[in-house]
Tab-separated table of C-alpha atoms in Angstrom:
chain	number	residue	atom	x	y	z
A	1	MET	CA	-0.152	-0.284	-0.177
A	2	GLY	CA	3.147	2.313	0.791
A	3	GLY	CA	4.341	1.562	-2.429
A	4	MET	CA	0.666	2.455	-4.772
A	5	ARG	CA	1.049	5.222	-2.696
A	6	ARG	CA	4.310	6.622	-3.228
A	7	VAL	CA	3.853	5.861	-7.488
A	8	LEU	CA	0.729	7.882	-7.342
A	9	ALA	CA	2.159	11.119	-4.997
A	10	VAL	CA	4.044	10.847	-7.407
A	11	ALA	CA	2.055	10.879	-10.173
A	12	LEU	CA	0.031	13.565	-9.080
A	13	ALA	CA	2.952	15.159	-8.620
A	14	MET	CA	3.875	15.227	-12.204
A	15	VAL	CA	0.527	15.915	-13.756
A	16	ALA	CA	-0.251	19.245	-11.678
A	17	GLY	CA	4.122	20.292	-12.597
A	18	ALA	CA	2.755	20.181	-16.279
A	19	VAL	CA	-0.583	22.206	-15.557
A	20	SER	CA	2.487	24.617	-14.009
A	21	LEU	CA	4.455	24.528	-16.820
A	22	THR	CA	1.946	24.823	-19.203
A	23	ALA	CA	0.685	27.925	-17.213
A	24	CYS	CA	3.886	29.470	-17.187
A	25	ALA	CA	5.702	28.712	-20.557
A	26	SER	CA	6.861	31.613	-23.473
A	27	ASP	CA	9.007	29.551	-24.754
A	28	PRO	CA	9.061	26.509	-27.726
A	29	ALA	CA	9.688	23.703	-26.399
A	30	PRO	CA	12.670	21.397	-27.773
A	31	THR	CA	12.229	18.690	-29.909
A	32	ASP	CA	12.871	15.009	-31.221
A	33	VAL	CA	14.246	14.124	-27.212
A	34	ALA	CA	16.549	10.903	-27.788
A	35	VAL	CA	17.849	8.658	-25.644
A	36	ALA	CA	21.158	5.962	-26.797
A	37	TRP	CA	24.421	4.402	-25.154
A	38	ALA	CA	27.385	6.072	-25.622
A	39	PRO	CA	29.683	5.263	-27.865
A	40	ASN	CA	33.803	2.965	-26.909
A	41	GLY	CA	31.683	1.514	-24.310
A	42	ARG	CA	31.667	4.381	-21.706
A	43	PRO	CA	28.548	3.702	-19.321
A	44	ALA	CA	26.256	6.227	-19.587
A	45	VAL	CA	23.104	7.112	-21.760
A	46	VAL	CA	23.477	10.255	-24.630
A	47	VAL	CA	20.614	12.381	-24.699
A	48	THR	CA	19.697	14.445	-27.538
A	49	TRP	CA	17.078	17.115	-28.639
A	50	LYS	CA	16.131	19.673	-30.401
A	51	ASP	CA	15.954	23.527	-30.510
A	52	THR	CA	16.625	27.379	-30.850
A	53	ALA	CA	20.152	27.431	-29.838
A	54	GLN	CA	18.240	27.724	-25.780
A	55	PRO	CA	19.391	27.336	-22.839
A	56	ASN	CA	18.076	24.391	-21.155
A	57	ARG	CA	17.199	21.456	-17.782
A	58	ILE	CA	17.145	18.330	-18.050
A	59	THR	CA	15.589	15.166	-15.850
A	60	ILE	CA	14.797	11.881	-15.137
A	61	GLU	CA	11.222	11.369	-14.990
A	62	GLY	CA	10.129	7.463	-13.531
A	63	VAL	CA	7.228	5.802	-15.058
A	64	LEU	CA	6.009	4.216	-12.238
A	65	SER	CA	8.435	4.197	-10.847
A	66	GLU	CA	10.458	7.522	-8.159
A	67	SER	CA	12.217	9.771	-10.411
A	68	PRO	CA	15.996	10.592	-8.672
A	69	SER	CA	16.574	14.335	-8.098
A	70	TYR	CA	18.960	14.296	-10.518
A	71	VAL	CA	18.583	18.032	-12.631
A	72	LYS	CA	20.977	18.832	-15.691
A	73	TYR	CA	21.515	22.536	-16.424
A	74	ILE	CA	22.681	23.417	-20.582
A	75	PRO	CA	23.549	26.575	-20.946
A	76	ALA	CA	23.140	28.843	-24.221
A	77	GLY	CA	24.602	27.897	-27.677
A	78	ASP	CA	26.092	24.598	-25.646
A	79	PRO	CA	26.086	21.851	-28.160
A	80	ASN	CA	22.054	19.875	-27.946
A	81	ARG	CA	23.871	16.677	-26.548
A	82	TRP	CA	24.532	15.084	-22.270
A	83	GLU	CA	26.137	12.042	-21.689
A	84	ILE	CA	24.228	10.934	-17.812
A	85	PRO	CA	26.071	8.192	-16.086
A	86	THR	CA	23.764	4.507	-15.968
A	87	SER	CA	24.633	5.265	-11.882
A	88	ALA	CA	22.084	8.268	-12.115
A	89	PHE	CA	18.856	5.594	-13.128
A	90	PRO	CA	17.865	3.135	-10.249
A	91	PRO	CA	18.186	-0.466	-10.602
A	92	ASP	CA	15.061	-2.161	-12.120
A	93	GLY	CA	12.502	1.393	-13.318
A	94	ASN	CA	10.931	2.080	-16.178
A	95	TYR	CA	12.157	6.252	-17.156
A	96	LYS	CA	11.925	8.447	-19.719
A	97	ILE	CA	14.488	12.021	-19.662
A	98	ALA	CA	12.091	15.429	-19.920
A	99	VAL	CA	14.309	17.882	-21.705
A	100	ALA	CA	13.216	22.004	-21.033
A	101	THR	CA	13.641	25.150	-22.065
A	102	GLY	CA	15.019	26.531	-18.481
A	103	THR	CA	17.673	28.052	-16.264
A	104	SER	CA	18.464	27.548	-12.800
A	105	GLN	CA	17.831	31.290	-12.297
A	106	GLY	CA	14.762	31.703	-13.878
A	107	GLY	CA	13.313	27.870	-13.413
A	108	VAL	CA	11.289	26.088	-16.993
A	109	THR	CA	10.375	28.357	-19.354
A	110	SER	CA	8.878	25.796	-21.591
A	111	ASP	CA	6.657	22.952	-22.102
A	112	LEU	CA	8.304	19.313	-21.896
A	113	THR	CA	9.551	17.698	-24.037
A	114	ARG	CA	10.300	13.684	-23.477
A	115	SER	CA	12.426	10.607	-24.705
A	116	PRO	CA	10.741	6.921	-25.047
A	117	VAL	CA	10.263	5.040	-22.057
A	118	PHE	CA	13.489	2.465	-21.012
A	119	ASP	CA	13.312	0.170	-18.483
A	120	THR	CA	16.804	-0.564	-16.373
A	121	ASP	CA	17.114	-3.795	-15.452
A	122	GLY	CA	19.752	-5.039	-13.720
A	123	PRO	CA	21.802	-8.719	-14.495
A	124	VAL	CA	20.017	-11.942	-13.685
A	125	LEU	CA	21.420	-13.407	-11.373
A	126	PRO	CA	22.911	-17.327	-11.684
A	127	THR	CA	21.736	-19.790	-9.311
A	128	ALA	CA	22.433	-23.125	-9.452
A	129	ALA	CA	26.179	-23.056	-9.263
A	130	ALA	CA	28.420	-26.055	-8.396
A	131	VAL	CA	31.292	-27.198	-7.645
A	132	ALA	CA	34.270	-29.992	-8.742
A	133	PRO	CA	37.684	-30.244	-8.116
A	134	GLN	CA	40.241	-29.693	-10.851
A	135	GLY	CA	43.726	-31.566	-10.605
A	136	ARG	CA	44.986	-28.734	-8.643
A	137	GLY	CA	42.124	-26.134	-8.601
A	138	ILE	CA	38.358	-26.114	-8.883
A	139	LEU	CA	35.387	-25.715	-11.567
A	140	VAL	CA	33.143	-23.789	-11.655
A	141	ARG	CA	29.737	-23.688	-13.490
A	142	TRP	CA	26.687	-22.695	-12.933
A	143	SER	CA	22.578	-21.460	-14.919
A	144	VAL	CA	21.546	-18.515	-15.350
A	145	PRO	CA	17.382	-18.894	-15.391
A	146	ALA	CA	15.615	-16.782	-17.738
A	147	ALA	CA	15.040	-13.342	-17.877
A	148	PRO	CA	11.616	-11.466	-16.526
A	149	GLN	CA	8.921	-10.139	-18.577
A	150	ASP	CA	10.550	-6.940	-20.472
A	151	PHE	CA	7.523	-4.744	-20.175
A	152	THR	CA	9.193	-2.250	-22.309
A	153	PRO	CA	10.251	-4.491	-25.463
A	154	ASN	CA	12.334	-3.128	-27.600
A	155	ASP	CA	13.186	-0.045	-26.087
A	156	PRO	CA	16.462	2.490	-27.318
A	157	LEU	CA	18.769	1.531	-24.611
A	158	ASP	CA	17.477	-2.475	-25.475
A	159	VAL	CA	21.143	-4.621	-26.394
A	160	LYS	CA	21.074	-6.830	-29.192
A	161	GLY	CA	21.778	-10.711	-28.479
A	162	ASN	CA	21.878	-13.253	-26.024
A	163	LYS	CA	24.416	-12.609	-23.924
A	164	THR	CA	24.283	-9.350	-22.566
A	165	GLN	CA	25.796	-9.956	-19.990
A	166	ARG	CA	28.748	-10.731	-18.408
A	167	TYR	CA	30.737	-12.456	-15.314
A	168	VAL	CA	34.237	-11.002	-12.822
A	169	PRO	CA	34.771	-14.111	-11.192
A	170	MET	CA	36.277	-13.247	-7.700
A	171	ILE	CA	37.690	-15.560	-5.314
A	172	GLY	CA	38.252	-14.076	-1.551
A	173	ARG	CA	39.908	-15.621	1.801
A	174	PRO	CA	39.471	-14.982	5.496
A	175	GLY	CA	41.657	-11.287	6.231
A	176	GLN	CA	41.615	-9.854	2.669
A	177	MET	CA	38.956	-8.304	0.393
A	178	LEU	CA	36.782	-10.046	-2.482
A	179	LYS	CA	39.558	-10.024	-5.535
A	180	VAL	CA	39.577	-10.414	-9.143
A	181	ILE	CA	40.730	-13.498	-10.460
A	182	GLY	CA	40.394	-13.219	-14.382
A	183	PRO	CA	38.666	-10.893	-17.259
A	184	ALA	CA	35.348	-10.946	-17.699
A	185	THR	CA	33.584	-13.524	-19.852
A	186	THR	CA	29.903	-14.883	-21.708
A	187	ALA	CA	30.159	-18.352	-20.460
A	188	ASN	CA	28.360	-20.915	-17.651
A	189	ARG	CA	32.238	-22.143	-16.577
A	190	GLN	CA	35.067	-21.241	-14.994
A	191	VAL	CA	38.378	-22.896	-14.414
A	192	VAL	CA	40.754	-21.887	-11.005
A	193	LYS	CA	44.412	-22.700	-10.977
A	194	SER	CA	45.711	-23.136	-7.777
A	195	VAL	CA	42.822	-22.589	-5.447
A	196	LYS	CA	42.520	-24.052	-1.700
A	197	PRO	CA	40.284	-23.685	0.880
A	198	PRO	CA	38.926	-22.107	3.021
A	199	TYR	CA	37.199	-19.440	0.562
A	200	VAL	CA	34.503	-18.127	-1.602
A	201	PHE	CA	33.974	-17.446	-5.109
A	202	GLN	CA	32.042	-15.416	-6.483
A	203	LEU	CA	30.646	-13.744	-9.520
A	204	ARG	CA	30.624	-10.091	-10.051
A	205	THR	CA	27.073	-10.057	-12.751
A	206	GLN	CA	27.475	-7.137	-14.610
A	207	ASN	CA	25.092	-5.711	-18.129
A	208	GLU	CA	24.060	-1.893	-19.061
A	209	TRP	CA	22.809	-0.576	-16.339
A	210	SER	CA	24.432	-2.117	-13.294
A	211	THR	CA	26.526	-5.431	-11.170
A	212	ARG	CA	25.555	-7.500	-8.573
A	213	ALA	CA	27.166	-10.652	-6.507
A	214	GLY	CA	25.912	-13.683	-7.076
A	215	GLY	CA	26.859	-17.164	-7.925
A	216	GLN	CA	28.108	-17.923	-5.199
A	217	VAL	CA	31.240	-21.672	-3.858
A	218	LEU	CA	31.860	-22.091	-1.129
A	219	GLY	CA	35.431	-23.864	-0.269
A	220	LEU	CA	35.670	-25.316	3.551
A	221	THR	CA	38.331	-26.833	5.549
A	222	SER	CA	37.194	-29.411	8.224
A	223	SER	CA	38.361	-30.044	11.582
A	224	ILE	CA	37.706	-33.508	13.400
A	225	ASN	CA	38.118	-34.780	16.675
A	226	ALA	CA	37.125	-38.498	17.902
A	227	ALA	CA	36.557	-40.084	21.096
A	228	VAL	CA	37.843	-43.981	20.380
A	229	PRO	CA	37.786	-46.553	23.441
A	230	ALA	CA	40.346	-48.109	24.567
A	231	LEU	CA	39.448	-52.094	24.765
A	232	ALA	CA	36.727	-54.087	22.668
A	233	GLN	CA	35.946	-57.005	22.787
A	234	PHE	CA	35.986	-59.466	19.666
A	235	SER	CA	33.437	-58.989	17.659
A	236	VAL	CA	31.439	-56.924	19.563
A	237	PRO	CA	30.939	-53.072	17.339
A	238	ILE	CA	32.642	-50.557	19.349
A	239	ARG	CA	31.322	-46.913	19.159
A	240	ILE	CA	33.816	-44.183	17.816
A	241	ARG	CA	31.308	-40.869	19.017
A	242	GLY	CA	33.473	-36.629	17.350
A	243	ARG	CA	32.784	-33.941	16.055
A	244	VAL	CA	32.991	-32.604	12.672
A	245	ILE	CA	33.602	-28.278	12.888
A	246	LEU	CA	33.742	-26.861	8.960
A	247	HIS	CA	35.035	-23.065	8.060
A	248	GLN	CA	33.646	-21.003	5.506
A	249	VAL	CA	34.744	-17.510	4.494
A	250	GLY	CA	32.278	-14.796	4.357
A	251	CYS	CA	32.731	-11.630	2.081
A	252	ASP	CA	31.917	-7.868	1.518
A	253	LEU	CA	32.359	-6.040	-0.524
A	254	GLU	CA	33.659	-3.312	1.587
A	255	SER	CA	35.630	-5.571	3.951
A	256	PRO	CA	37.946	-8.151	4.437
A	257	CYS	CA	36.086	-11.249	4.276
A	258	THR	CA	35.946	-13.150	7.805
A	259	SER	CA	36.584	-17.161	8.614
A	260	LYS	CA	33.209	-18.605	10.563
A	261	ARG	CA	32.764	-21.895	11.888
A	262	ALA	CA	30.230	-23.956	11.080
A	263	THR	CA	29.045	-27.526	12.251
A	264	PRO	CA	25.687	-28.589	9.848
A	265	ALA	CA	24.684	-32.549	9.146
A	266	GLY	CA	25.086	-35.223	6.884
A	267	VAL	CA	28.753	-34.532	6.367
A	268	PRO	CA	30.203	-37.925	5.352
A	269	VAL	CA	32.577	-39.319	8.316
A	270	VAL	CA	34.765	-42.718	7.485
A	271	VAL	CA	36.972	-44.210	9.986
A	272	LEU	CA	39.673	-46.500	8.433
A	273	THR	CA	41.747	-49.851	10.409
A	274	GLN	CA	45.563	-50.289	9.969
A	275	VAL	CA	44.898	-54.218	10.448
A	276	ALA	CA	48.473	-55.442	10.871
A	277	PRO	CA	51.607	-53.698	11.872
A	278	GLY	CA	52.865	-51.459	8.241
A	279	ALA	CA	49.831	-52.898	6.281
A	280	ARG	CA	47.989	-49.807	4.666
A	281	TRP	CA	44.673	-47.785	6.254
A	282	THR	CA	41.392	-48.852	5.386
A	283	PRO	CA	37.857	-48.516	5.813
A	284	ALA	CA	36.286	-50.119	8.490
A	285	ALA	CA	32.472	-47.228	8.739
A	286	ARG	CA	30.992	-44.674	7.688
A	287	GLY	CA	28.561	-42.566	9.405
A	288	SER	CA	27.819	-38.907	8.240
A	289	THR	CA	27.243	-35.843	11.116
A	290	THR	CA	23.940	-35.071	12.578
A	291	GLY	CA	22.930	-31.409	14.141
A	292	GLY	CA	25.642	-29.438	15.955
A	293	GLY	CA	28.545	-31.929	13.391
A	294	TYR	CA	28.591	-34.939	16.290
A	295	TYR	CA	28.802	-37.815	14.571
A	296	ASP	CA	28.467	-41.414	16.780
A	297	ILE	CA	29.707	-44.648	13.952
A	298	ALA	CA	29.713	-48.475	14.792
A	299	VAL	CA	32.307	-49.771	13.898
A	300	PRO	CA	32.865	-54.137	13.910
A	301	THR	CA	36.573	-55.231	15.408
A	302	GLY	CA	38.956	-58.188	15.090
A	303	GLY	CA	42.298	-58.160	17.296
A	304	SER	CA	44.297	-55.456	18.432
A	305	ARG	CA	44.590	-51.842	16.053
A	306	PRO	CA	44.621	-48.537	15.962
A	307	TYR	CA	41.290	-46.553	14.239
A	308	LYS	CA	41.645	-43.303	12.920
A	309	ILE	CA	38.677	-40.836	11.410
A	310	ILE	CA	38.274	-38.993	8.669
A	311	VAL	CA	36.234	-36.469	6.793
A	312	PRO	CA	36.697	-37.749	2.836
A	313	GLU	CA	36.890	-34.504	0.029
A	314	TYR	CA	33.085	-34.382	-0.743
A	315	VAL	CA	31.302	-32.824	-2.815
A	316	LYS	CA	26.978	-31.113	-2.583
A	317	GLY	CA	26.520	-29.018	-4.452
A	318	GLY	CA	28.773	-25.330	-4.342
A	319	MET	CA	30.366	-26.935	-1.485
A	320	LEU	CA	33.393	-28.252	-1.828
A	321	THR	CA	34.889	-29.126	1.578
A	322	GLY	CA	38.675	-30.389	2.330
A	323	THR	CA	39.705	-33.119	3.797
A	324	SER	CA	41.050	-33.735	7.852
A	325	THR	CA	42.347	-36.389	10.145
A	326	SER	CA	41.801	-36.867	13.678
A	327	ARG	CA	45.109	-38.471	15.324
A	328	PRO	CA	45.391	-42.862	15.385
A	329	ALA	CA	44.449	-44.671	18.880
A	330	TYR	CA	44.938	-47.571	19.278
A	331	THR	CA	42.346	-49.745	20.795
A	332	LYS	CA	43.397	-53.489	22.505
A	333	SER	CA	41.239	-56.056	21.478
A	334	VAL	CA	40.228	-58.717	24.215
A	335	VAL	CA	38.917	-62.222	23.870
A	336	ARG	CA	35.293	-62.592	24.234
A	337	VAL	CA	33.648	-65.190	26.135
A	338	ALA	CA	30.776	-67.496	23.339
A	339	SER	CA	29.148	-69.004	26.464
A	340	ALA	CA	30.994	-71.199	29.448
A	341	GLY	CA	28.407	-73.233	31.934
A	342	PHE	CA	27.311	-77.610	32.317
A	343	ALA	CA	25.602	-79.430	29.873
A	344	GLY	CA	22.433	-79.432	29.895
A	345	GLY	CA	22.604	-75.894	32.663
A	346	ASP	CA	22.123	-78.331	35.272
A	347	THR	CA	23.641	-76.568	37.949
A	348	ALA	CA	22.291	-78.861	40.457
A	349	VAL	CA	22.887	-82.047	41.503
A	350	ALA	CA	23.264	-85.787	42.285
A	351	ARG	CA	26.226	-86.878	44.281
A	352	GLY	CA	28.412	-89.469	42.429
A	353	SER	CA	26.608	-87.807	39.527
A	354	MET	CA	29.216	-86.784	36.262
A	355	VAL	CA	29.387	-83.186	35.430
A	356	THR	CA	30.479	-81.680	32.210
A	357	VAL	CA	31.767	-77.826	32.802
A	358	SER	CA	33.064	-76.406	28.895
A	359	VAL	CA	33.680	-72.895	27.359
A	360	ALA	CA	33.617	-71.332	24.256
A	361	VAL	CA	35.762	-67.979	23.041
A	362	LYS	CA	35.920	-65.888	20.119
A	363	PRO	CA	38.238	-65.395	18.528
A	364	ALA	CA	38.214	-69.798	17.495
A	365	MET	CA	41.202	-69.868	18.960
A	366	ASN	CA	43.329	-72.773	19.999
A	367	THR	CA	45.373	-72.246	22.837
A	368	THR	CA	45.185	-73.712	26.295
A	369	VAL	CA	42.800	-73.364	29.005
A	370	MET	CA	43.054	-73.631	32.683
A	371	LEU	CA	40.059	-74.923	35.663
A	372	GLN	CA	39.748	-73.187	38.436
A	373	ALA	CA	38.061	-73.394	41.975
A	374	TRP	CA	37.512	-71.356	43.743
A	375	ASN	CA	39.027	-72.694	47.651
A	376	ARG	CA	36.488	-71.674	51.122
A	377	GLN	CA	39.454	-71.489	53.460
A	378	THR	CA	41.929	-70.152	51.909
A	379	ARG	CA	39.609	-68.118	50.413
A	380	ARG	CA	41.340	-67.852	46.443
A	381	TRP	CA	41.609	-69.302	43.310
A	382	VAL	CA	42.953	-72.927	42.620
A	383	ASP	CA	43.883	-74.170	39.584
A	384	SER	CA	41.864	-77.886	39.134
A	385	LYS	CA	42.723	-78.733	35.826
A	386	ALA	CA	44.864	-76.874	32.709
A	387	LEU	CA	42.845	-77.941	28.894
A	388	PRO	CA	43.549	-78.535	25.910
A	389	MET	CA	41.243	-76.049	23.701
A	390	ARG	CA	41.197	-76.647	19.861
A	391	ARG	CA	39.111	-73.771	17.986
A	392	GLY	CA	38.076	-71.237	20.594
A	393	GLN	CA	36.576	-74.223	22.803
A	394	ALA	CA	37.502	-76.285	26.020
A	395	ALA	CA	35.173	-79.449	28.105
A	396	LEU	CA	35.838	-81.407	31.185
A	397	ALA	CA	33.912	-83.903	31.891
A	398	PHE	CA	34.149	-85.257	35.854
A	399	LYS	CA	32.467	-86.815	38.731
A	400	ALA	CA	30.608	-84.729	41.543
A	401	ALA	CA	32.040	-86.837	44.219
A	402	GLN	CA	31.775	-84.972	47.334
A	403	PRO	CA	28.318	-83.151	48.188
A	404	GLY	CA	28.725	-78.997	48.787
A	405	ASP	CA	28.637	-75.868	47.259
A	406	PHE	CA	31.300	-75.667	44.548
A	407	VAL	CA	32.552	-72.654	42.246
A	408	TYR	CA	34.728	-72.431	39.170
A	409	ARG	CA	36.049	-70.982	36.200
A	410	PHE	CA	37.810	-70.565	32.688
A	411	VAL	CA	40.401	-68.622	32.128
A	412	ILE	CA	42.397	-67.686	29.048
A	413	PRO	CA	45.055	-66.719	28.337
A	414	GLY	CA	46.087	-64.015	25.901
A	415	ALA	CA	46.873	-64.671	22.019
A	416	MET	CA	48.403	-63.135	19.062
A	417	MET	CA	46.635	-62.192	16.002
A	418	PHE	CA	47.797	-60.298	12.917
A	419	GLY	CA	51.260	-59.845	14.508
A	420	ARG	CA	49.811	-57.908	17.812
A	421	PRO	CA	48.653	-59.415	21.292
A	422	MET	CA	45.153	-59.636	22.252
A	423	ASP	CA	44.660	-59.631	26.715
A	424	GLY	CA	43.323	-62.878	27.691
A	425	THR	CA	40.247	-62.611	30.047
A	426	THR	CA	38.480	-65.560	33.102
A	427	THR	CA	34.981	-66.876	32.285
A	428	PRO	CA	32.215	-66.253	35.226
A	429	GLN	CA	32.217	-67.566	38.168
A	430	LEU	CA	30.205	-70.981	37.559
A	431	ALA	CA	28.652	-72.482	40.763
A	432	LEU	CA	27.189	-75.893	40.726
A	433	HIS	CA	25.298	-78.070	43.794
A	434	VAL	CA	26.217	-81.159	44.391
A	435	ARG	CA	23.534	-83.355	46.980
């Protein structure tokens, strides 16, 4: 509603001015007011007109747009020609040039004569800018939507041709100003050589009327931390947790660029491991960040080994993220008890019965395990029988000769796997009641 009031006010002011000028007009009005572009690519509009060597006043009138406060007086005897810089015209509007006879002291002494209407539509900003690594640099591509409807088709200042706007590539880095890195182009792609994050790539899009910034691409750096468990039961997944922080560049045309932190969701994370000493690092698990940049990844385990977590270089639309790696952390594996107990699950038997106690572990290793019994008098574990373990299984059958309550356990020694030690373990206590 406010905009409509301004338009109506301007229109009414123009009508009132026309009535006033008509009432006091005493000189003939100029004729044949025309506009054209200044030669040699100068950013100016040339106004020409015809009269009889009179002084003139030149103004810019808005057509359903506010009129800018531009006034120029031309002395009598000067050429009937004047150049108005394009910076005097507000962007994205419709205007006429009005020429009258008059001076700054005596005012306007004729009717106004106006040029044809023309628009000052600025460039159409690129959209969907995308980036891809190319050697040591990047390849940026962008697309430009169709121009909006032209409400003054074929006006005298329309620039003909399909490529009426140009793109100036710019790069900004933290602490530096945005700077031009290449000539203006009409293409929709740009190769930037030898560039590493963090940076912001931006297109300064220009046409005959104005310049706008758009088509932005971000090159980010990343940092990652990780919490890796020190111990893990063999073949039981561990959880590795941490956070990824991205560092991006923000730029204004009038001030140095700054670095900002970002913690988005969806950043890919890869867990690497080294199965044997000196072996190459290979992926063990993959995941991505959630809100706040946090990640929580389940990692299958095997033997003892180190882990490190990386943010790989990846591209998402107009964003390219550089890689980062956490410090390696060592997780020692512990032999896992898969099962232990008495055959048939019987923990209460009659005196003289045969009892079988067994244990199974992972990995399925060959070793010697020790069956121990709890001595109530000395309050110590006492070795009862050394048993061979084959393929991770060991068992002992014995007669329950005496009544009472007894407690047993298996002691499994450590082992070597892929050139690294694995801790041994003991089973939970195995209680047996003989009646």
